[in-house]
Short mmCIF file of C-alpha atoms and ligand atoms in Angstrom, two decimals:
data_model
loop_
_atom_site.label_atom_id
_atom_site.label_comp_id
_atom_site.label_asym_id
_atom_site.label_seq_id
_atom_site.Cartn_x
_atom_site.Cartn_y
_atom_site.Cartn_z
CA UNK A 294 0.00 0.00 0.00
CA UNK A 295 1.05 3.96 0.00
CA UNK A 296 1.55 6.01 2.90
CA UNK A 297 3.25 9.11 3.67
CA UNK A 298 6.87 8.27 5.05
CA UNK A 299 8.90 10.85 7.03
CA UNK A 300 12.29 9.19 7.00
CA UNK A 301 14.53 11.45 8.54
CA UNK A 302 12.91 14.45 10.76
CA UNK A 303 12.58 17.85 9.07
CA UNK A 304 11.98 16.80 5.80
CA UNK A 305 8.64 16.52 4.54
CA UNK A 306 6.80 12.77 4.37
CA UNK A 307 7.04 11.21 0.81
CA UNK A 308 4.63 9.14 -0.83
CA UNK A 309 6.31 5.43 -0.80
CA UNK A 310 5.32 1.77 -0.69
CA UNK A 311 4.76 0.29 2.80
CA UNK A 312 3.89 -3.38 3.66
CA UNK A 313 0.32 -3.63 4.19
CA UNK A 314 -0.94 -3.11 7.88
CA UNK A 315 -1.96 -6.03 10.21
CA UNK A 316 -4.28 -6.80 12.81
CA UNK A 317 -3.08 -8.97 15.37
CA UNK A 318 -4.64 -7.61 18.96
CA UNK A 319 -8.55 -8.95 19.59
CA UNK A 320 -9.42 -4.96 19.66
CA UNK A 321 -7.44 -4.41 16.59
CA UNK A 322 -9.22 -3.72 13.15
CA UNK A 323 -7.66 -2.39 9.73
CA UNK A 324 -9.32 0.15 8.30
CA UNK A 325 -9.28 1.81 4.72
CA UNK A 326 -8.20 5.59 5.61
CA UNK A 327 -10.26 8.35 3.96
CA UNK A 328 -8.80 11.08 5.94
CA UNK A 329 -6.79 12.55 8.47
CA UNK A 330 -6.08 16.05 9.75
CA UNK A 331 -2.38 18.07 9.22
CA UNK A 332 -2.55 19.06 12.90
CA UNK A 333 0.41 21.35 14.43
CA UNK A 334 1.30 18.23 16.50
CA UNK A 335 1.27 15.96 13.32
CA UNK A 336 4.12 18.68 11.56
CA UNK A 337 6.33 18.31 15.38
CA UNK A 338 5.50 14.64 15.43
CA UNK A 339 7.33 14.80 11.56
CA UNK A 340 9.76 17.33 12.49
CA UNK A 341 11.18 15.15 15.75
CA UNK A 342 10.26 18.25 17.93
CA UNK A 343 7.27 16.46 19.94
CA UNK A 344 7.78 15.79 23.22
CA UNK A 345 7.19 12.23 22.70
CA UNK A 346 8.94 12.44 19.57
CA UNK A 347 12.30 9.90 19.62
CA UNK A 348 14.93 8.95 16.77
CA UNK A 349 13.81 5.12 17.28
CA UNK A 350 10.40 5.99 15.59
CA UNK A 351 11.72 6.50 12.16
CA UNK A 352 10.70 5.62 9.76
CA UNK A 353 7.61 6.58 10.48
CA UNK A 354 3.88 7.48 9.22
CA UNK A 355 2.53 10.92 10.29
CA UNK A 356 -0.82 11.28 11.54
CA UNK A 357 -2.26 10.72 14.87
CA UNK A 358 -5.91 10.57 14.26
CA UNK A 359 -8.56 9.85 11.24
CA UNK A 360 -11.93 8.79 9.92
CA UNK A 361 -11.84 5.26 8.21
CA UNK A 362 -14.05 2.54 6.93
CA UNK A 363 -13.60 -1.23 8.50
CA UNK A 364 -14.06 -4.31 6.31
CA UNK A 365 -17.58 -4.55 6.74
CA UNK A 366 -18.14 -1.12 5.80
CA UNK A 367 -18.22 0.45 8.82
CA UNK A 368 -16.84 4.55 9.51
CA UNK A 369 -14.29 5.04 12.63
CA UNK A 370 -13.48 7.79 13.85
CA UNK A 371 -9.44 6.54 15.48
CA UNK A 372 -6.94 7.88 17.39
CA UNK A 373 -3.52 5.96 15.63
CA UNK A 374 -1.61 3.46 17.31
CA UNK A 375 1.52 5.29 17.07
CA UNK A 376 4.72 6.27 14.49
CA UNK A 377 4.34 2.91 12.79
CA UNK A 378 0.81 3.49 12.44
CA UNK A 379 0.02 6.50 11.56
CA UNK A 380 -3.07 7.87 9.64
CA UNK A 381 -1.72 9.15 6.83
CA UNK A 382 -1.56 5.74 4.66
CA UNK A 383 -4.36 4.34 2.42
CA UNK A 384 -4.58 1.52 5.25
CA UNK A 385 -3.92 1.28 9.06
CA UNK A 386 -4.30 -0.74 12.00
CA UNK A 387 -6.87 0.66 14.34
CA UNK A 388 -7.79 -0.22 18.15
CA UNK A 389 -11.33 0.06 18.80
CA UNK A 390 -10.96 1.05 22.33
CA UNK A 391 -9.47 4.08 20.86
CA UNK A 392 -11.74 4.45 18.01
CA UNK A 393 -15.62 5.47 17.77
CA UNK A 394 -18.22 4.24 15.16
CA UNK A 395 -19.43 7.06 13.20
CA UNK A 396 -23.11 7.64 11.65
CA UNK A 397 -22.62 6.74 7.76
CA UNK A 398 -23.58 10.70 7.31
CA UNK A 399 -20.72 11.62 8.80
CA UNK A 400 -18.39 13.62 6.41
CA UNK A 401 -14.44 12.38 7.15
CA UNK A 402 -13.27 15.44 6.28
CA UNK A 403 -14.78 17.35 8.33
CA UNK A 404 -14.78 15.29 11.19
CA UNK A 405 -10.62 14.29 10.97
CA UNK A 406 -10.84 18.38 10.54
CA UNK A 407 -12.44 19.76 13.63
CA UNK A 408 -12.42 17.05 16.07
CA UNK A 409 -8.75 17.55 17.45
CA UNK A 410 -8.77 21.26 17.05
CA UNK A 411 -12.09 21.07 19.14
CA UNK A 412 -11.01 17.84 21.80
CA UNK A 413 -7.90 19.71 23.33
CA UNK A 414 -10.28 23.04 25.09
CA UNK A 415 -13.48 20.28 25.54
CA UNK A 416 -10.45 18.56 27.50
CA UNK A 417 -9.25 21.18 29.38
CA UNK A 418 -12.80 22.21 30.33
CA UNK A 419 -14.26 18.67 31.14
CA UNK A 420 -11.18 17.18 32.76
CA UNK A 421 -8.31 19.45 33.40
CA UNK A 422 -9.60 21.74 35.34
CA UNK A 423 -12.59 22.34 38.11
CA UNK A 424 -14.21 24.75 35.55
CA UNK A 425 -17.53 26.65 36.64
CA UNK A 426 -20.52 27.66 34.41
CA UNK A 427 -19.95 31.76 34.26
CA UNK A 428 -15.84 31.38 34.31
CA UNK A 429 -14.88 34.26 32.37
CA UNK A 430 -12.04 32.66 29.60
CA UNK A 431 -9.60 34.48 27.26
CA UNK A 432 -7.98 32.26 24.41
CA UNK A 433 -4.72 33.19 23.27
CA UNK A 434 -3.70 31.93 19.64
CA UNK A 435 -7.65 32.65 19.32
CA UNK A 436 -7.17 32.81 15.13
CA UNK A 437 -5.70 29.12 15.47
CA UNK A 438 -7.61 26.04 14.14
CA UNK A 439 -7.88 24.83 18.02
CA UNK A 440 -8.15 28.65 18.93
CA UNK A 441 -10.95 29.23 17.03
CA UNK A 442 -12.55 26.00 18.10
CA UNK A 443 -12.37 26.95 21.64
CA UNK A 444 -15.02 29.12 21.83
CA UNK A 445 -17.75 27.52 20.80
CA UNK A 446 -16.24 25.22 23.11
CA UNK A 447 -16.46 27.22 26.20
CA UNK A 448 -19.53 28.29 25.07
CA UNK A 449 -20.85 24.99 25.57
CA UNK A 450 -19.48 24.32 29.01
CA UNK A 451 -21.39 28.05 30.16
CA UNK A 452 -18.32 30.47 29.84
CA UNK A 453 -19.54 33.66 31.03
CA UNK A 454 -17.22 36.04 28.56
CA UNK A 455 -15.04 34.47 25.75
CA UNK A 456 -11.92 37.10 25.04
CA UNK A 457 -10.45 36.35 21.58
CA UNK A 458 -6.27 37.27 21.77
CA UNK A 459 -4.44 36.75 18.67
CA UNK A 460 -2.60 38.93 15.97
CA UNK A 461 -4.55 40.04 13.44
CA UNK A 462 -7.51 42.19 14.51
CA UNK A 463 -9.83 41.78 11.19
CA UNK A 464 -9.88 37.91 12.05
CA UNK A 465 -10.42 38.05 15.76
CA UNK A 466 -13.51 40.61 14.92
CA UNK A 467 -14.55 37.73 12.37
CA UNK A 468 -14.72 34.93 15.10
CA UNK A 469 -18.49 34.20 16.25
CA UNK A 470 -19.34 33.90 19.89
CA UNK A 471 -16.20 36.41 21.09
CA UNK A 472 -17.66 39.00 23.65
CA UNK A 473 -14.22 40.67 23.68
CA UNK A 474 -10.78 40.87 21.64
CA UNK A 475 -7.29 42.28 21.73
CA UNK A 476 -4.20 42.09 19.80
CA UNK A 477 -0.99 39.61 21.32
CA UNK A 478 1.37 42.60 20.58
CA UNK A 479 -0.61 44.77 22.65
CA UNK A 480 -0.08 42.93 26.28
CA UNK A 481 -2.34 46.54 27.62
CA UNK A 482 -4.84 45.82 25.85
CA UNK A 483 -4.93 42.31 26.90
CA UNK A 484 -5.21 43.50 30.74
CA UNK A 485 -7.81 45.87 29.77
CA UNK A 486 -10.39 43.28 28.43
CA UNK A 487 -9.04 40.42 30.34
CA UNK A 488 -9.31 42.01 34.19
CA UNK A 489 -11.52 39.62 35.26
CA UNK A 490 -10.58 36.16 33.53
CA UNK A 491 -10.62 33.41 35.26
CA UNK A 492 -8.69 30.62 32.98
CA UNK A 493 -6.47 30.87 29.97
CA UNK A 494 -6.21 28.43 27.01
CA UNK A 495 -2.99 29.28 26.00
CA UNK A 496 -1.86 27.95 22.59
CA UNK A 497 1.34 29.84 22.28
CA UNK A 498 3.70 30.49 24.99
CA UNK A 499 7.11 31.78 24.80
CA UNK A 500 7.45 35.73 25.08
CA UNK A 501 4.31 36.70 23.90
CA UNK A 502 2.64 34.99 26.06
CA UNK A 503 4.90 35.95 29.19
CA UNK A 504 4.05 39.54 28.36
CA UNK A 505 0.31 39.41 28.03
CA UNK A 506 0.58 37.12 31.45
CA UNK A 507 2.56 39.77 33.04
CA UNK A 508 0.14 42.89 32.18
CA UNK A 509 -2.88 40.51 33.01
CA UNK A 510 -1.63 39.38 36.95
CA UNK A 511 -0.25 42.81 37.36
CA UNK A 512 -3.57 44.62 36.39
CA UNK A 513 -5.96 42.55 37.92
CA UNK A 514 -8.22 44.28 40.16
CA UNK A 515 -8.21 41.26 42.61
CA UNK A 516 -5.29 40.27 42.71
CA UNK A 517 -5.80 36.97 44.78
CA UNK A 518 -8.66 35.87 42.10
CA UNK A 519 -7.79 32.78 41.27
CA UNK A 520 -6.20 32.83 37.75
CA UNK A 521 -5.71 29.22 35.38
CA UNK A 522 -3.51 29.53 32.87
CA UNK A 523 -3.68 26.21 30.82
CA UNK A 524 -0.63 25.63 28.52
CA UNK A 525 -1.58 23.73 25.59
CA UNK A 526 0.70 24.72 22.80
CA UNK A 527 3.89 26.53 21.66
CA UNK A 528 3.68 27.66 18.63
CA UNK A 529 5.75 31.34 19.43
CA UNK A 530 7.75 29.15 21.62
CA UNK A 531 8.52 26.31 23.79
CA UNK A 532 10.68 28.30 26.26
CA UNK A 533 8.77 31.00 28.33
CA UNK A 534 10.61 32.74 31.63
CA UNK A 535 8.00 33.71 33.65
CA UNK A 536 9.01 36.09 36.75
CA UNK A 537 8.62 34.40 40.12
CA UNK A 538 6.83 37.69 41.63
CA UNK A 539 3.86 36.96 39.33
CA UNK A 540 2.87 33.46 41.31
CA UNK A 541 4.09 34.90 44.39
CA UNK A 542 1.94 38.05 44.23
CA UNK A 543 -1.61 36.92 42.50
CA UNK A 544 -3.83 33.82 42.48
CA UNK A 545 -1.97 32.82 39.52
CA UNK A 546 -1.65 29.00 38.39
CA UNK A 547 0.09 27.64 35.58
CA UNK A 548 -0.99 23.64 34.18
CA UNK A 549 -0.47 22.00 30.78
CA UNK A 550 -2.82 20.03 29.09
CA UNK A 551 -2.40 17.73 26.54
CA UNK A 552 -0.76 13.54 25.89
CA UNK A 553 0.88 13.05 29.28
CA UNK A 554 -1.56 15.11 31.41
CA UNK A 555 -4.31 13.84 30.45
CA UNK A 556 -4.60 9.70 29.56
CA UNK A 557 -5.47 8.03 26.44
CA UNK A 558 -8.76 7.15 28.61
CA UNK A 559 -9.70 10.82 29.06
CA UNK A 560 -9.52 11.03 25.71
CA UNK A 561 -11.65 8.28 24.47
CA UNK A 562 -14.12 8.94 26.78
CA UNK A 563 -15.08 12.30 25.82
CA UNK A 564 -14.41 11.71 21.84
CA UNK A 565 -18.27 10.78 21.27
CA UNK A 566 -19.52 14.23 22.41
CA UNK A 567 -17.52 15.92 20.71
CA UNK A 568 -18.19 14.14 17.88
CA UNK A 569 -21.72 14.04 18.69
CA UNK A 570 -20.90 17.91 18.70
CA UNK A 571 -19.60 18.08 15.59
CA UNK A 572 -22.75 16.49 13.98
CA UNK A 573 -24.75 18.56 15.39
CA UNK A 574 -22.58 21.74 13.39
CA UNK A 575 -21.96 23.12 16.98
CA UNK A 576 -18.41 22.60 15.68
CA UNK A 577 -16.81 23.16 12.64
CA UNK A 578 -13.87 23.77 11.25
CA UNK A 579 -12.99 25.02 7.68
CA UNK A 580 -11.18 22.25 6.06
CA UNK A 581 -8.81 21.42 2.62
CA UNK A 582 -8.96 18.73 1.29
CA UNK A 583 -5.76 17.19 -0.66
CA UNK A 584 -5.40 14.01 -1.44
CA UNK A 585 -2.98 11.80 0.35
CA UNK A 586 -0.27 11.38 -3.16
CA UNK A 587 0.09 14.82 -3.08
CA UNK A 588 1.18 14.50 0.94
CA UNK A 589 4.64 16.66 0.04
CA UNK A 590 3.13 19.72 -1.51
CA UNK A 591 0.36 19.59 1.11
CA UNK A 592 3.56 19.88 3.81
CA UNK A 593 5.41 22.44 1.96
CA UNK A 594 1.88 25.01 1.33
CA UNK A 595 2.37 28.17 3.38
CA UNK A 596 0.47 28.14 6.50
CA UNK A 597 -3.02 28.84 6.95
CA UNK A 598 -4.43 28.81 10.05
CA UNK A 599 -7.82 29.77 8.88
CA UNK A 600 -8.43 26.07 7.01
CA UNK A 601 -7.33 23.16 8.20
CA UNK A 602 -5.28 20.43 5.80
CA UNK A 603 -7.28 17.19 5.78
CA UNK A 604 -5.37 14.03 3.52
CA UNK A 605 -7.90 12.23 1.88
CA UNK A 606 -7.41 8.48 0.51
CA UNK A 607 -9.87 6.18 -0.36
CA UNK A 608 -13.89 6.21 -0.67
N1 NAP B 146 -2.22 20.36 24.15
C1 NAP B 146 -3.20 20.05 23.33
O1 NAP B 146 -4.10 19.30 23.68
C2 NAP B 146 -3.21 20.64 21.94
C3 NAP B 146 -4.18 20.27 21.02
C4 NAP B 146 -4.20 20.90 19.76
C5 NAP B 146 -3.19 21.83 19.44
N2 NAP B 146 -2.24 22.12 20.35
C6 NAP B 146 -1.16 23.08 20.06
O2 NAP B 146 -1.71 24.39 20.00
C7 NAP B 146 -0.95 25.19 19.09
C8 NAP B 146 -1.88 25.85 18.07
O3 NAP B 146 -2.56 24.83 17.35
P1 NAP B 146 -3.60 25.23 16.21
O4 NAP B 146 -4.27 23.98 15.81
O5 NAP B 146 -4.45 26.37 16.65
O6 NAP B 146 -2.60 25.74 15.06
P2 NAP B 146 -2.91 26.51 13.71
O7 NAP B 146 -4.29 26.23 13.25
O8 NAP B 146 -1.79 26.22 12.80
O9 NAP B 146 -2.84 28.04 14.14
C9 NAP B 146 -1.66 28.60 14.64
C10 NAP B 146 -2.01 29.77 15.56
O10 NAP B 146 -0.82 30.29 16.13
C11 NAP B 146 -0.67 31.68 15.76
N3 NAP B 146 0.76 31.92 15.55
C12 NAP B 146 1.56 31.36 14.62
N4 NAP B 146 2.83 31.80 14.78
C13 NAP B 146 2.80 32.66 15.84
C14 NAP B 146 3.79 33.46 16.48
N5 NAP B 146 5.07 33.45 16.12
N6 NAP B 146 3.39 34.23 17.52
C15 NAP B 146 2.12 34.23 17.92
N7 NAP B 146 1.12 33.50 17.36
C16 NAP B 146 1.48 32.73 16.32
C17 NAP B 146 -1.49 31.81 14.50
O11 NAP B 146 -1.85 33.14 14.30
P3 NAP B 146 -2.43 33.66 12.89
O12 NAP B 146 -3.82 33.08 12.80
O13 NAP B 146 -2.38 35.13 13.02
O14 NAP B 146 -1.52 33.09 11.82
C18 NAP B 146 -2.68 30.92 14.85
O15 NAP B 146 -3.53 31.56 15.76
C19 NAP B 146 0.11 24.25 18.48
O16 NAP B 146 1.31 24.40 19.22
C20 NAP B 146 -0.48 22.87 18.71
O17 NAP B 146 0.50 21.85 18.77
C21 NAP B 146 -2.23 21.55 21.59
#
């Protein structure tokens, strides 16, 4: 069969023969792939620059989650098995326990799409944290695939406000559902509108994010007000010094959330609301669809974080 093949990290997966997939567990299943998402993580997972990444997985196939059909004709929705099993391949070996039967309406696309931009807040929100209908929450990286997916999310666990913080003001305006915005650059105007938040989804650490922390703890009315900040992603940076006066002097907390912090159990448990969710059109994310041979041009295409790459093999 084809799959995409990263073979040495930082270059971009080719499409090359690979021996066809087996099942051997009692839970295992191989399914005909029809897509799966270009996620941020899938790109570090290819790049070596995961935290889970290590040299021993190469060679390996990129994707960590999909839609596919089973032999009897099923649809799965799958989290993969790991580097030797990834999603992007016309075929892969699937583990039921971490998969979920989809309605045959269900568009892949969409689903292998939205469902881990939308899984990682829904995570935070249902597991990571005690969060509280009314909790005020401001998203940073709010333009973001998973950004923009947050709010509905904390929309549907009772949010009180939803602050939108990203860069580009036209496209933070543009997001449904946002009571508030301001501009990353402008860490002021991120302590104006976010005085009385009460947990961050932070998707993208490193300075920016120190400075929009720092004008936020140091502007807060109450300073003691409990303050979450949830670090889910790095994408300006996986370093971040944050000044030890700012937990010492404010009800400031700082958590991660994400494969590590949360079990493979977490996550399988709450994938059929979301999907559920996602049928429903309470979540959606704007998608591309390229098909799985062109895998290398669909790596090198300048980023977009307003669509979402989906592979698509099969039928
Ligand atoms: N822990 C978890 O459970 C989990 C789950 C999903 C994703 N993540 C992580 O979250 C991060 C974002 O994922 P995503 O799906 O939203 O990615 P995405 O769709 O590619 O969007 C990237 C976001 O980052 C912003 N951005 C890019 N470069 C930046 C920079 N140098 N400074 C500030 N902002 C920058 C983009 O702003 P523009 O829109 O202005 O380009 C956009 O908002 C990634 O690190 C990803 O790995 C974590």
């Amino acid at each position: 069969m084809k799959a995409a093949v990263v073979t040495a990290y930082g270059e971009a997966p080719r499409y090359l023969d690979l021996p066809e997939p087996r099942a051997v567990g009692e839970h295992e299943l191989v399914v005909e792939v029809l897509a799966a998402g270009l996620h941020p993580r899938v790109r570090m997972q290819a790049e070596g620059s995961h935290y889970t990444s290590s040299a021993e997985d190469l060679p390996l196939v990129p994707g960590i989650d999909g839609v596919g059909r089973g032999p009897d004709g099923r649809l799965w929705y799958f989290m993969s098995l790991g580097a030797r099993a990834g999603s992007m391949a016309e075929r892969t070996v699937i583990d039921t326990r971490r998969a979920l039967m989809l309605p045959e309406s269900t568009d892949p696309v969409t689903v292998a799409g939205t469902l881990n931009c939308a899984i990682a807040s829904w995570l935070v929100l249902s597991r990571r944290i005690p969060f509280e209908k009314g909790h005020n929450v401001l998203i940073l990286g709010a333009t973001g695939g998973t950004g923009q997916m947050s709010v509905p999310v904390a929309r549907h666990f009772g949010a009180g406000r939803v602050i939108a913080v990203g860069r580009d003001t036209g496209r933070l305006a543009a997001l449904p559902g946002v009571d508030d915005i301001a501009l990353l650059g402008d860490p002021e105007s991120v302590a104006r509108v976010g005085a009385e938040v009460d947990v961050v989804l932070d998707y993208v650490w490193g300075e920016p994010a120190v400075a929009a922390m720092t004008a936020l703890v140091q502007n807060r009315p109450e300073p003691a007000r409990p303050l979450t900040w949830v670090q889910l992603g790095e994408i300006a940076g996986a370093q971040a010094s944050v000044p030890a006066g700012l937990l010492r002097s404010s009800g400031l907390q700082i958590l991660g959330s994400g494969q590590g912090s949360l079990g493979t159990a977490d996550m399988a448990t709450e994938i059929p609301a979301v999907a559920a969710e996602i049928a429903r059109g309470t979540f959606a994310m704007k998608t591309t669809a390229i098909a799985l041979e062109h895998v290398e041009e669909a790596w090198n295409r300048p980023a977009d974080s307003s669509s979402r790459i989906v592979l698509t093999a099969g039928s």
